PDB file of C-alpha atoms in Angstrom:
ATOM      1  CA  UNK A   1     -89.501  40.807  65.044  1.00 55.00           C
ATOM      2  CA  UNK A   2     -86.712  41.268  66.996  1.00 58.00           C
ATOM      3  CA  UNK A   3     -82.671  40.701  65.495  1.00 52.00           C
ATOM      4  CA  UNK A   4     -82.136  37.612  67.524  1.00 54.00           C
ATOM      5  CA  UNK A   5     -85.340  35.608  66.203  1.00 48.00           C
ATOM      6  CA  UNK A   6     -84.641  37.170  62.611  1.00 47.00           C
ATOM      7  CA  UNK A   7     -80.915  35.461  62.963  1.00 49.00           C
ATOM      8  CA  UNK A   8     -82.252  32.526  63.921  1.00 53.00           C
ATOM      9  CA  UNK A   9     -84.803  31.841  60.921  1.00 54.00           C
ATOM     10  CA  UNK A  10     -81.679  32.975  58.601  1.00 52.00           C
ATOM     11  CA  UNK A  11     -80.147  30.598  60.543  1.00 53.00           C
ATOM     12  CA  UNK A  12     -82.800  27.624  59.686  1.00 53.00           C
ATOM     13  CA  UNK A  13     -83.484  28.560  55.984  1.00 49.00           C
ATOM     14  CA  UNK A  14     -79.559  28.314  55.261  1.00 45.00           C
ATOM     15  CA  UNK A  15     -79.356  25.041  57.083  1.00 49.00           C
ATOM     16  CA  UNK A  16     -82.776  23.819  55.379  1.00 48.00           C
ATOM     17  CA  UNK A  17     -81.551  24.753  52.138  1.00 44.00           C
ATOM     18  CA  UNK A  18     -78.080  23.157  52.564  1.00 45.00           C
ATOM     19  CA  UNK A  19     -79.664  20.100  53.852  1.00 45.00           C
ATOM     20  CA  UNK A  20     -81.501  20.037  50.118  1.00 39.00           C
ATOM     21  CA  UNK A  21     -78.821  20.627  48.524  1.00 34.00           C
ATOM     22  CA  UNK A  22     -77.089  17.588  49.953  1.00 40.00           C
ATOM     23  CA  UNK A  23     -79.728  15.767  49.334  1.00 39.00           C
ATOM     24  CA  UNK A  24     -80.321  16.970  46.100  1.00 37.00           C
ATOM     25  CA  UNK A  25     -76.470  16.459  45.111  1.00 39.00           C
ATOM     26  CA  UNK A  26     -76.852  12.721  46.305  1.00 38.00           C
ATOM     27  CA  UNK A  27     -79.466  11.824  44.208  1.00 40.00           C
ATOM     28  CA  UNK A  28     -77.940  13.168  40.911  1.00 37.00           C
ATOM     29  CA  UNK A  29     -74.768  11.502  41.566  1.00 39.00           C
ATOM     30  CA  UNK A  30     -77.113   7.995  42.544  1.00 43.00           C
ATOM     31  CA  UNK A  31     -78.676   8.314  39.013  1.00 43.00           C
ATOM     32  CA  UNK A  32     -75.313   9.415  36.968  1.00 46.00           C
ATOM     33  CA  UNK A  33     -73.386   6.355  34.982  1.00 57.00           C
ATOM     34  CA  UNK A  34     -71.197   4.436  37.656  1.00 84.00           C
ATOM     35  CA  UNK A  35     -69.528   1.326  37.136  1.00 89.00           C
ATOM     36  CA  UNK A  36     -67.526  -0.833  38.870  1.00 92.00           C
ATOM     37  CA  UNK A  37     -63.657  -0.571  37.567  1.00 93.00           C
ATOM     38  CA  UNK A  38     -63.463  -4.576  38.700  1.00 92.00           C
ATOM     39  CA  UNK A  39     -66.388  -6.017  37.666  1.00 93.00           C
ATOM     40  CA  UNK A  40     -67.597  -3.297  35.542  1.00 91.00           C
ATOM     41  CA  UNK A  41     -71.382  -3.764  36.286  1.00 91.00           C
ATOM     42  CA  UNK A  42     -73.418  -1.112  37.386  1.00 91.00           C
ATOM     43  CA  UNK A  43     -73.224  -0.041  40.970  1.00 89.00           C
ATOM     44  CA  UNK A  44     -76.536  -0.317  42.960  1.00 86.00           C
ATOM     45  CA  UNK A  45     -76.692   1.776  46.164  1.00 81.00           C
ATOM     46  CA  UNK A  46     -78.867  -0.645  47.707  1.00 72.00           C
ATOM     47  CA  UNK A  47     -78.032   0.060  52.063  1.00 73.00           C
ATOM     48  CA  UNK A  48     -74.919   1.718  50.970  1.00 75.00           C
ATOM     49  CA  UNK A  49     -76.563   4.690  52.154  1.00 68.00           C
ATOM     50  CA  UNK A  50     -77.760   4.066  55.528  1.00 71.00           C
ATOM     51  CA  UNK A  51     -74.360   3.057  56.724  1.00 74.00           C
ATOM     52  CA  UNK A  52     -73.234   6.163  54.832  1.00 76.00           C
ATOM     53  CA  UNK A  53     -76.015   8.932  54.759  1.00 73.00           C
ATOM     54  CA  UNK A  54     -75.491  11.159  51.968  1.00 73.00           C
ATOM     55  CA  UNK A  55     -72.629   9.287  50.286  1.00 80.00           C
ATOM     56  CA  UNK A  56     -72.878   7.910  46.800  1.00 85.00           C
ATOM     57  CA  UNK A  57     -71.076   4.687  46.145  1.00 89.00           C
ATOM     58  CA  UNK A  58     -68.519   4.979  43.179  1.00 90.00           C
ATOM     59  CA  UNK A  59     -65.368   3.303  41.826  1.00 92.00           C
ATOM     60  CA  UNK A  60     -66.484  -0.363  43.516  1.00 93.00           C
ATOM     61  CA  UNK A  61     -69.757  -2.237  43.719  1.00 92.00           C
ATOM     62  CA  UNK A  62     -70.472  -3.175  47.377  1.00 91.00           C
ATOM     63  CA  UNK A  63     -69.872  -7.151  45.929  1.00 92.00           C
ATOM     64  CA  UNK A  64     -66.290  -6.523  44.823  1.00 94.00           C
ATOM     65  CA  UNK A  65     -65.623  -4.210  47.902  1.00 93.00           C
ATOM     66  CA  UNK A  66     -66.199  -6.831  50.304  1.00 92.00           C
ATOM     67  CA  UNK A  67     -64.701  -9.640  48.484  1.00 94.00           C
ATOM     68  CA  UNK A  68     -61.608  -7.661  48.267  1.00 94.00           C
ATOM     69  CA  UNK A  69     -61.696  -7.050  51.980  1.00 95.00           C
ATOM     70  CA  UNK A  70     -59.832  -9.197  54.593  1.00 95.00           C
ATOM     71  CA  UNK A  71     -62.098 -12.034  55.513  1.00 92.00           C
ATOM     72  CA  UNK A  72     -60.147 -13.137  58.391  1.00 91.00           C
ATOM     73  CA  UNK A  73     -57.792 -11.431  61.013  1.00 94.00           C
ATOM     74  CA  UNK A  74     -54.209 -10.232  59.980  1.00 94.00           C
ATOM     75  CA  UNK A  75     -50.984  -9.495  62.364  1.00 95.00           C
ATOM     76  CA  UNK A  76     -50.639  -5.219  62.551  1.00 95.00           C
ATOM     77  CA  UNK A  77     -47.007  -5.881  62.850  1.00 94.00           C
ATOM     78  CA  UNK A  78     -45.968  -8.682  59.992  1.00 92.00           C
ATOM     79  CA  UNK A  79     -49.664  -8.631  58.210  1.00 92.00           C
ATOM     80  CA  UNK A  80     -49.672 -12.638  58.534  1.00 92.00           C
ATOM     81  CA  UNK A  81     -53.240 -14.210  59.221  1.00 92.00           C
ATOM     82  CA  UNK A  82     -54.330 -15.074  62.575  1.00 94.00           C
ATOM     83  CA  UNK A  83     -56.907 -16.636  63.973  1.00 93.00           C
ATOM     84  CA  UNK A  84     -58.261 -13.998  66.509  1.00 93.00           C
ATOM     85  CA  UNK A  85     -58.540 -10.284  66.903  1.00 93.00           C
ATOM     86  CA  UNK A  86     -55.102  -9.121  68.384  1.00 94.00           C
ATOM     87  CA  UNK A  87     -52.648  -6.984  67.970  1.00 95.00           C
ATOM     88  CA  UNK A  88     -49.727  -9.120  66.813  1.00 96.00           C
ATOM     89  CA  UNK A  89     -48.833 -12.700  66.148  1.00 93.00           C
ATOM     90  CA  UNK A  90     -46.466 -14.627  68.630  1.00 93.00           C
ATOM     91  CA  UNK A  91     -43.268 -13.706  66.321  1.00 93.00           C
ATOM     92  CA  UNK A  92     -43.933  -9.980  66.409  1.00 93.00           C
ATOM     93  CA  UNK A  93     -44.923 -10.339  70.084  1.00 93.00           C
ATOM     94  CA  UNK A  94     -41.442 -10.647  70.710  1.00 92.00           C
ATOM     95  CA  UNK A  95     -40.513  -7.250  68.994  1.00 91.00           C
ATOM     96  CA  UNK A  96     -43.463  -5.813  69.029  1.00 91.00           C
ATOM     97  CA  UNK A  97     -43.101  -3.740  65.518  1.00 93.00           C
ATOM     98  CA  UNK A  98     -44.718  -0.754  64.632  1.00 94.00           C
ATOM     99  CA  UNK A  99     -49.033  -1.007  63.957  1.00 96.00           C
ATOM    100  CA  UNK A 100     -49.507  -1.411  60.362  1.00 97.00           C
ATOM    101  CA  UNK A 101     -53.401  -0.720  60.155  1.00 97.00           C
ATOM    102  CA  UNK A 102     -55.552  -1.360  56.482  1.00 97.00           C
ATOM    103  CA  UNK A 103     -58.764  -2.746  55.405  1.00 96.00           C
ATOM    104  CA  UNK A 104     -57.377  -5.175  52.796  1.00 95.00           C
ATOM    105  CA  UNK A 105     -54.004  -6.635  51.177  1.00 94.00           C
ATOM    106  CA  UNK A 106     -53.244  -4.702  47.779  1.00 94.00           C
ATOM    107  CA  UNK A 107     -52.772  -8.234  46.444  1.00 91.00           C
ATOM    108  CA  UNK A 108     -56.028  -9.728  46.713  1.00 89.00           C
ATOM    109  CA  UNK A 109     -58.252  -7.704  44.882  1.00 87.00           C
ATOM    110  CA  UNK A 110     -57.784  -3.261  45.185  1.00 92.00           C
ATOM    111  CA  UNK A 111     -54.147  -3.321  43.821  1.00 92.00           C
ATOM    112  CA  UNK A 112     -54.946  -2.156  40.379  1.00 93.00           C
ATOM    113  CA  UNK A 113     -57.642   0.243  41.976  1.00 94.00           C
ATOM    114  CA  UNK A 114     -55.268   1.999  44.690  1.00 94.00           C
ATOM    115  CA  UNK A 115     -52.289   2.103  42.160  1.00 93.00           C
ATOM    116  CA  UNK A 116     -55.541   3.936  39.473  1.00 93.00           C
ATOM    117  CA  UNK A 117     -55.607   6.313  42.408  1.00 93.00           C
ATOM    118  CA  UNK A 118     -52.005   7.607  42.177  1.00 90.00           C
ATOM    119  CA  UNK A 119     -50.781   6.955  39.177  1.00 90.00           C
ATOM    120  CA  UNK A 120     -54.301   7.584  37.170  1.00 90.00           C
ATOM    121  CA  UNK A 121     -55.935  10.054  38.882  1.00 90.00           C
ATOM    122  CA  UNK A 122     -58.734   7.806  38.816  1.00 90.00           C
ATOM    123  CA  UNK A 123     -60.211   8.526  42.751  1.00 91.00           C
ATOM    124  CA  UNK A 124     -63.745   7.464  42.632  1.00 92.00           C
ATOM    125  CA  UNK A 125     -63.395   4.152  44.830  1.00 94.00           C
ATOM    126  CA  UNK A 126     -61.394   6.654  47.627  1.00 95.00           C
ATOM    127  CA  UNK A 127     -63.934   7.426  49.588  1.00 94.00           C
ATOM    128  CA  UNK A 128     -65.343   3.756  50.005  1.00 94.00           C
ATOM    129  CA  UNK A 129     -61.806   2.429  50.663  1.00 95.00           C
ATOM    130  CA  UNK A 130     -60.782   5.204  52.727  1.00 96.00           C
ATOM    131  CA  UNK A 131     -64.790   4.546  54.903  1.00 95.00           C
ATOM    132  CA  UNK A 132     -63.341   0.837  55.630  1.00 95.00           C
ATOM    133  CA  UNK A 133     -60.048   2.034  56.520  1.00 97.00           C
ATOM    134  CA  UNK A 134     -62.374   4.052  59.348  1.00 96.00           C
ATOM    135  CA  UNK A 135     -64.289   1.277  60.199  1.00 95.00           C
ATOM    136  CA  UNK A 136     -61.462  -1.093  60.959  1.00 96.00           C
ATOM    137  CA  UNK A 137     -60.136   1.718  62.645  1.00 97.00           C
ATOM    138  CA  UNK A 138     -62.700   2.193  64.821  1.00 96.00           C
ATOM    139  CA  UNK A 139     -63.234  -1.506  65.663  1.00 96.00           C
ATOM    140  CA  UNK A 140     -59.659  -1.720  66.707  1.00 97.00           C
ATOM    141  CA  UNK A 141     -60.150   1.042  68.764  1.00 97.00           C
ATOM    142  CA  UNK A 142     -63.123  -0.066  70.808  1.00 96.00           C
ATOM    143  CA  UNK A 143     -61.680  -3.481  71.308  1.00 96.00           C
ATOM    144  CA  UNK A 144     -58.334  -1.522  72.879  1.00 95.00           C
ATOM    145  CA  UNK A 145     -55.771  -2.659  70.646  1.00 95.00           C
ATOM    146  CA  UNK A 146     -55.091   0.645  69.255  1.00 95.00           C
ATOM    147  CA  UNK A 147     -55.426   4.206  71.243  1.00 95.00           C
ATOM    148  CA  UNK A 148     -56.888   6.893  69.063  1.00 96.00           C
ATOM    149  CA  UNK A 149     -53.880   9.200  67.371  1.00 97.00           C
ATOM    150  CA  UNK A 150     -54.055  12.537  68.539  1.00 97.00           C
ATOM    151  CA  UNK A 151     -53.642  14.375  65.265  1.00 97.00           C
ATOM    152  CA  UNK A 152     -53.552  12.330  61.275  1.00 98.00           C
ATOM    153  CA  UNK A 153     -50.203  13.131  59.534  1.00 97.00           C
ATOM    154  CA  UNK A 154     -50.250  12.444  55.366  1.00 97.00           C
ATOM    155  CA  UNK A 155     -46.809  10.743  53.995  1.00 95.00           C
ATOM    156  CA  UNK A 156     -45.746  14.096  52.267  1.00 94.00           C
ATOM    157  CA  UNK A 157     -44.957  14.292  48.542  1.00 91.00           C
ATOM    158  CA  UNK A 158     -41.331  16.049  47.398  1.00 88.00           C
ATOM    159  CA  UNK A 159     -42.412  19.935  46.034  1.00 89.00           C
ATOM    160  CA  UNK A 160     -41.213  18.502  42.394  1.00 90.00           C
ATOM    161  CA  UNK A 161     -43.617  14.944  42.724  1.00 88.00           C
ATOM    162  CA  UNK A 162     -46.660  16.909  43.952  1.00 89.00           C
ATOM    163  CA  UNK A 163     -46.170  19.571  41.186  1.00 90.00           C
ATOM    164  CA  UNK A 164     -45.775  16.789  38.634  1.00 88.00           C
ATOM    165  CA  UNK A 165     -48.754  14.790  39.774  1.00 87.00           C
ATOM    166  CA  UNK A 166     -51.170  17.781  41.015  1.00 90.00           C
ATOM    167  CA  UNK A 167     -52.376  15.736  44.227  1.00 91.00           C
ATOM    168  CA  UNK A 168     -50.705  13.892  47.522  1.00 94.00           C
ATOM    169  CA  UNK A 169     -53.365  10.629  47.831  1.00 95.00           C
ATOM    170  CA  UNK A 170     -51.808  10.891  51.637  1.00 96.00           C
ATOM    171  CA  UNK A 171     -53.486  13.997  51.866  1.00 96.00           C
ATOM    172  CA  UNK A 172     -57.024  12.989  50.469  1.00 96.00           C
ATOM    173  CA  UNK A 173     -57.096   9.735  52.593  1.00 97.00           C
ATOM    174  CA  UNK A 174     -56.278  11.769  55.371  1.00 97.00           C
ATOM    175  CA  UNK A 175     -58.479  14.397  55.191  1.00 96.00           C
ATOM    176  CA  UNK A 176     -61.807  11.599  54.411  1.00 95.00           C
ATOM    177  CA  UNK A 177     -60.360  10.361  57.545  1.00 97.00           C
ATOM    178  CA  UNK A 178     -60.195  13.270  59.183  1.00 97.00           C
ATOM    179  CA  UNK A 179     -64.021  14.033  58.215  1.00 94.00           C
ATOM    180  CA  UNK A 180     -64.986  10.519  59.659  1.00 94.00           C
ATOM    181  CA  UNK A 181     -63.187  10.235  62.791  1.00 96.00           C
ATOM    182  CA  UNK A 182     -63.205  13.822  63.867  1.00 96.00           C
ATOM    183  CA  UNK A 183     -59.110  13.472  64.043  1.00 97.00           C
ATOM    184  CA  UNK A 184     -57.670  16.726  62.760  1.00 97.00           C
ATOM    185  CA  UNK A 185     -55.062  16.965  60.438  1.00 97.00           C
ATOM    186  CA  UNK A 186     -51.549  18.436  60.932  1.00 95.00           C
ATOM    187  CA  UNK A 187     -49.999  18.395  57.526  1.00 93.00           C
ATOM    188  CA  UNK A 188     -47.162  21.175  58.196  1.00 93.00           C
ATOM    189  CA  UNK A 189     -44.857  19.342  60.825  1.00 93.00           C
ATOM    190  CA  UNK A 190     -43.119  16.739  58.453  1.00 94.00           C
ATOM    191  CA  UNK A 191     -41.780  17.198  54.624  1.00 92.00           C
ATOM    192  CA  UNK A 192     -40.067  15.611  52.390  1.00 91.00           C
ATOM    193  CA  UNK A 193     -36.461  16.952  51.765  1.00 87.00           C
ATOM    194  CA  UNK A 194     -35.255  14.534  48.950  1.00 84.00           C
ATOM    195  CA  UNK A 195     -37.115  14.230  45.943  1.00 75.00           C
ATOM    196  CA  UNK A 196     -36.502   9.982  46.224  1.00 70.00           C
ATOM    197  CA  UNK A 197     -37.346   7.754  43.096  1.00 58.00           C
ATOM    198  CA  UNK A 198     -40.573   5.894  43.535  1.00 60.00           C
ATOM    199  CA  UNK A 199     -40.345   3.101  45.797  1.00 52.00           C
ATOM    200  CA  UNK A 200     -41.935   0.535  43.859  1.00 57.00           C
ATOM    201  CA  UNK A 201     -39.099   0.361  41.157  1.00 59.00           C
ATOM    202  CA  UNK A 202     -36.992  -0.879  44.055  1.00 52.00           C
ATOM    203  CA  UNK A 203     -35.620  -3.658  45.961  1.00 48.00           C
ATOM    204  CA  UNK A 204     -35.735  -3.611  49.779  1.00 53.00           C
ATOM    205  CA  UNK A 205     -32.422  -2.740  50.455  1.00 52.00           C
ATOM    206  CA  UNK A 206     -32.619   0.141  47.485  1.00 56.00           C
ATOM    207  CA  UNK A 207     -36.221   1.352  49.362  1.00 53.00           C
ATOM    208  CA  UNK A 208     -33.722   1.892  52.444  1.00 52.00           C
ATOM    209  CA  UNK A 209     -31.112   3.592  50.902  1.00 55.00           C
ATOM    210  CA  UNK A 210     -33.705   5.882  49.232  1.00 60.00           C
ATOM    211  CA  UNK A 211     -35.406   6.747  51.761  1.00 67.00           C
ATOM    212  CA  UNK A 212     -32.918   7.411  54.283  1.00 74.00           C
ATOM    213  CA  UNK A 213     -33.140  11.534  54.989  1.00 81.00           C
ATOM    214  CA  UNK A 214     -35.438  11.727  53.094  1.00 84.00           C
ATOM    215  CA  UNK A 215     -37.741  13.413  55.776  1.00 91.00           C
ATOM    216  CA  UNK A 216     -37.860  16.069  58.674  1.00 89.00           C
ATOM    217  CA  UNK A 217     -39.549  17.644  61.149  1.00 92.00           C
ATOM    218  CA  UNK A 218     -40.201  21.232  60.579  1.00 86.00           C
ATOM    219  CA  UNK A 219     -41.085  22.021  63.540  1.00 83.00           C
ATOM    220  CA  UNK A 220     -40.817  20.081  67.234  1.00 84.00           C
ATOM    221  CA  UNK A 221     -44.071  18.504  67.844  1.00 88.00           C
ATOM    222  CA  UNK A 222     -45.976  17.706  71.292  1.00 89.00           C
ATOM    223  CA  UNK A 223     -48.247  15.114  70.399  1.00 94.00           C
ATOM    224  CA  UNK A 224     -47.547  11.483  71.985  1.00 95.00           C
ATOM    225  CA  UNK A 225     -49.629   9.949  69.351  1.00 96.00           C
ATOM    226  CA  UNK A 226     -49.578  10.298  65.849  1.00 97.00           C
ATOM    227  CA  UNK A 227     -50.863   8.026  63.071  1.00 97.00           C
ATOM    228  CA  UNK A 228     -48.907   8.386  59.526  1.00 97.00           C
ATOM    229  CA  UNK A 229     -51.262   8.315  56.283  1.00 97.00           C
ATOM    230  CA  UNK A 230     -50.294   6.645  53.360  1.00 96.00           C
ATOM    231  CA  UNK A 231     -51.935   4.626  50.236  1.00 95.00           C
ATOM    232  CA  UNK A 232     -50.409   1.428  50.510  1.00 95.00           C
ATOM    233  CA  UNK A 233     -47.149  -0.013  53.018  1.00 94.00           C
ATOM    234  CA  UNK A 234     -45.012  -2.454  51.445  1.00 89.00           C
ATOM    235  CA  UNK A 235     -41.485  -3.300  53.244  1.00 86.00           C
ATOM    236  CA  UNK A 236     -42.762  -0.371  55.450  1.00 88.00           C
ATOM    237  CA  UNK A 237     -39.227   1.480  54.669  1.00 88.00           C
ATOM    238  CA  UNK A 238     -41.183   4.933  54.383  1.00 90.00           C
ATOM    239  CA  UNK A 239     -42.938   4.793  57.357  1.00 93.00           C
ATOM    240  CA  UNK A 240     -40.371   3.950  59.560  1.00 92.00           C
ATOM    241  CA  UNK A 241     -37.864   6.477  58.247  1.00 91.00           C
ATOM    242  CA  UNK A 242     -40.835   8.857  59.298  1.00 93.00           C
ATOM    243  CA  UNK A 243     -41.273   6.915  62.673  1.00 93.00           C
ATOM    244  CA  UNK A 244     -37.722   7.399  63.696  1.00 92.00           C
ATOM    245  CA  UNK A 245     -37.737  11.256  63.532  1.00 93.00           C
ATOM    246  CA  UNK A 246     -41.055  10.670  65.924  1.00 93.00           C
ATOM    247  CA  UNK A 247     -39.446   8.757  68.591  1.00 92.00           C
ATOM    248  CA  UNK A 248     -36.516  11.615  68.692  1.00 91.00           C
ATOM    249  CA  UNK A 249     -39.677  13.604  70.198  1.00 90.00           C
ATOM    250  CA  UNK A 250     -41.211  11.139  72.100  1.00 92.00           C
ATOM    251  CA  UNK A 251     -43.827  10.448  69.639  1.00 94.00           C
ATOM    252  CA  UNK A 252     -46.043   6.785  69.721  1.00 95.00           C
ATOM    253  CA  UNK A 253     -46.219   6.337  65.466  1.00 96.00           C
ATOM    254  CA  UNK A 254     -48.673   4.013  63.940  1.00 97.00           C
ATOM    255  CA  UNK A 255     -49.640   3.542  60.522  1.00 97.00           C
ATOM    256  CA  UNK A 256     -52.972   3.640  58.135  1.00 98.00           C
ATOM    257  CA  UNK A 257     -53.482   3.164  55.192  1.00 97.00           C
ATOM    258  CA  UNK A 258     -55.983   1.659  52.045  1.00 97.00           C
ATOM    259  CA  UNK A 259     -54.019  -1.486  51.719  1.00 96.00           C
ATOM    260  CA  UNK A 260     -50.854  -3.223  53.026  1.00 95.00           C
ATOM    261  CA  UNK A 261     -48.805  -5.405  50.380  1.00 92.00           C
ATOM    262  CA  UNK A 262     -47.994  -8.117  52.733  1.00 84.00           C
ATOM    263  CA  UNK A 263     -44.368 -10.563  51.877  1.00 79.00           C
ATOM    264  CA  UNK A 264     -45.534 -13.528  49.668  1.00 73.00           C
ATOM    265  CA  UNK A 265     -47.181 -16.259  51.830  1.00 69.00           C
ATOM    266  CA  UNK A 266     -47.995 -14.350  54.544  1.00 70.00           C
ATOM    267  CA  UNK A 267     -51.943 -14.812  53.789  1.00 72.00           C
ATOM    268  CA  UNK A 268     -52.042 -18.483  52.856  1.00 65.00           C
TER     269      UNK A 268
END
């Protein structure tokens, strides 16, 4: 047997046995205890998996997921509802604001499960947030309203905040993303300078004042599109801190993330 056809059977029998092993992982997860934190029934995989081959459903039944998504377009600038796919609503038109893209509102439904997330360390409903985040993604991408980023950037955590809490969520939405979209990840060209108080203890004109400087580039960058990661967008303060150091490069910014917490009203 010659070296080349020896490689290649290696080759096979590690990919074989890999493939088990997936397999093999998915169904002991499938048969573990998993509830949904909302509704707190058991979670049935039922076509979960076709859509997702070798995922396991956790953290959300596919009911409460869907309920909690948006069942009818939103505005990527303001986050009002409108009646058709588009980009923006006739006010933003005007301004045209920077693309605020999510799945859901964080007030009708995944609040408490997002803030679990970061303040809990409770991540089992990431991955099936973070997979609808990719799908309306994607659908906004093949209807043209959005161009594909050329590279995912995570909101970065202050040294002190990711020490205290052990994780950056920006990071593990990102990198999900990263997996599903085949968009790489460049998590070493923006930090966080000033270890800021947490945003949601603060009013809008506080957020501003908090966040301003609070970022920089460490490094010049040559990418004309770039797509910001976060967990949730609020008065969108953060993000366009971050997007301002962008345009000093020439840099198109848009924004992703599990769920926007839209001004009161906006969804009536």
């Amino acid at each position: 047997m010659s070296k080349l056809v020896f490689a290649n059977k290696i080759s096979d029998l590690v990919k074989s046995s890999k493939s088990l092993y997936q397999h093999a992982s998915v169904v002991l997860l499938g048969s573990l205890p998993n509830r949904c934190q909302l509704c707190q029934h058991r979670i049935e995989q039922l076509d979960y998996q076709q859509l997702f081959p070798r995922q396991v459903l956790s953290g959300i039944c596919q009911a409460c997921l869907a309920a909690s998504l948006y069942q009818h377009e939103v505005c990527l600038g303001c986050g009002c509802s409108i009646p058709q796919l588009q980009a923006y609503c006739g006010k933003c038109l005007k301004h045209t604001p920077m693309l605020v893209i999510a799945p859901c509102s964080y007030h009708q439904g995944l609040g408490p499960l997002i803030a679990a997330i970061k303040y809990q360390q409770q991540c089992a409903p990431l991955n099936a947030i973070t997979q609808q985040l990719a799908i309306r993604v994607s659908q906004l991408i093949e209807h043209k309203l959005i161009r594909a980023p050329q590279v995912l950037i995570p909101v970065p955590l202050h040294p002190n905040r990711l020490r205290q809490r052990g994780f950056n969520q920006a990071w593990l939405i990102a990198h999900r993303l990263s997996k599903l979209l085949n968009i790489p990840i460049d998590d070493t060209c923006l930090t966080r300078v000033v270890d800021t108080v947490p945003q949601a203890e603060l009013s809008g004109k506080q957020r501003r004042e908090n966040c301003h400087n609070a970022f920089q580039l460490s490094k010049a960058v040559s990418y004309q599109r770039v797509a910001l990661i976060d967990d949730v967008v609020t008065t969108g303060t953060t993000v366009d801190e971050i997007a301002r150091l962008f345009s000093q490069q020439f840099t198109y910014v848009q924004t992703w993330c599990l769920a926007r917490a839209e001004a009161p009203g906006l969804l009536d």
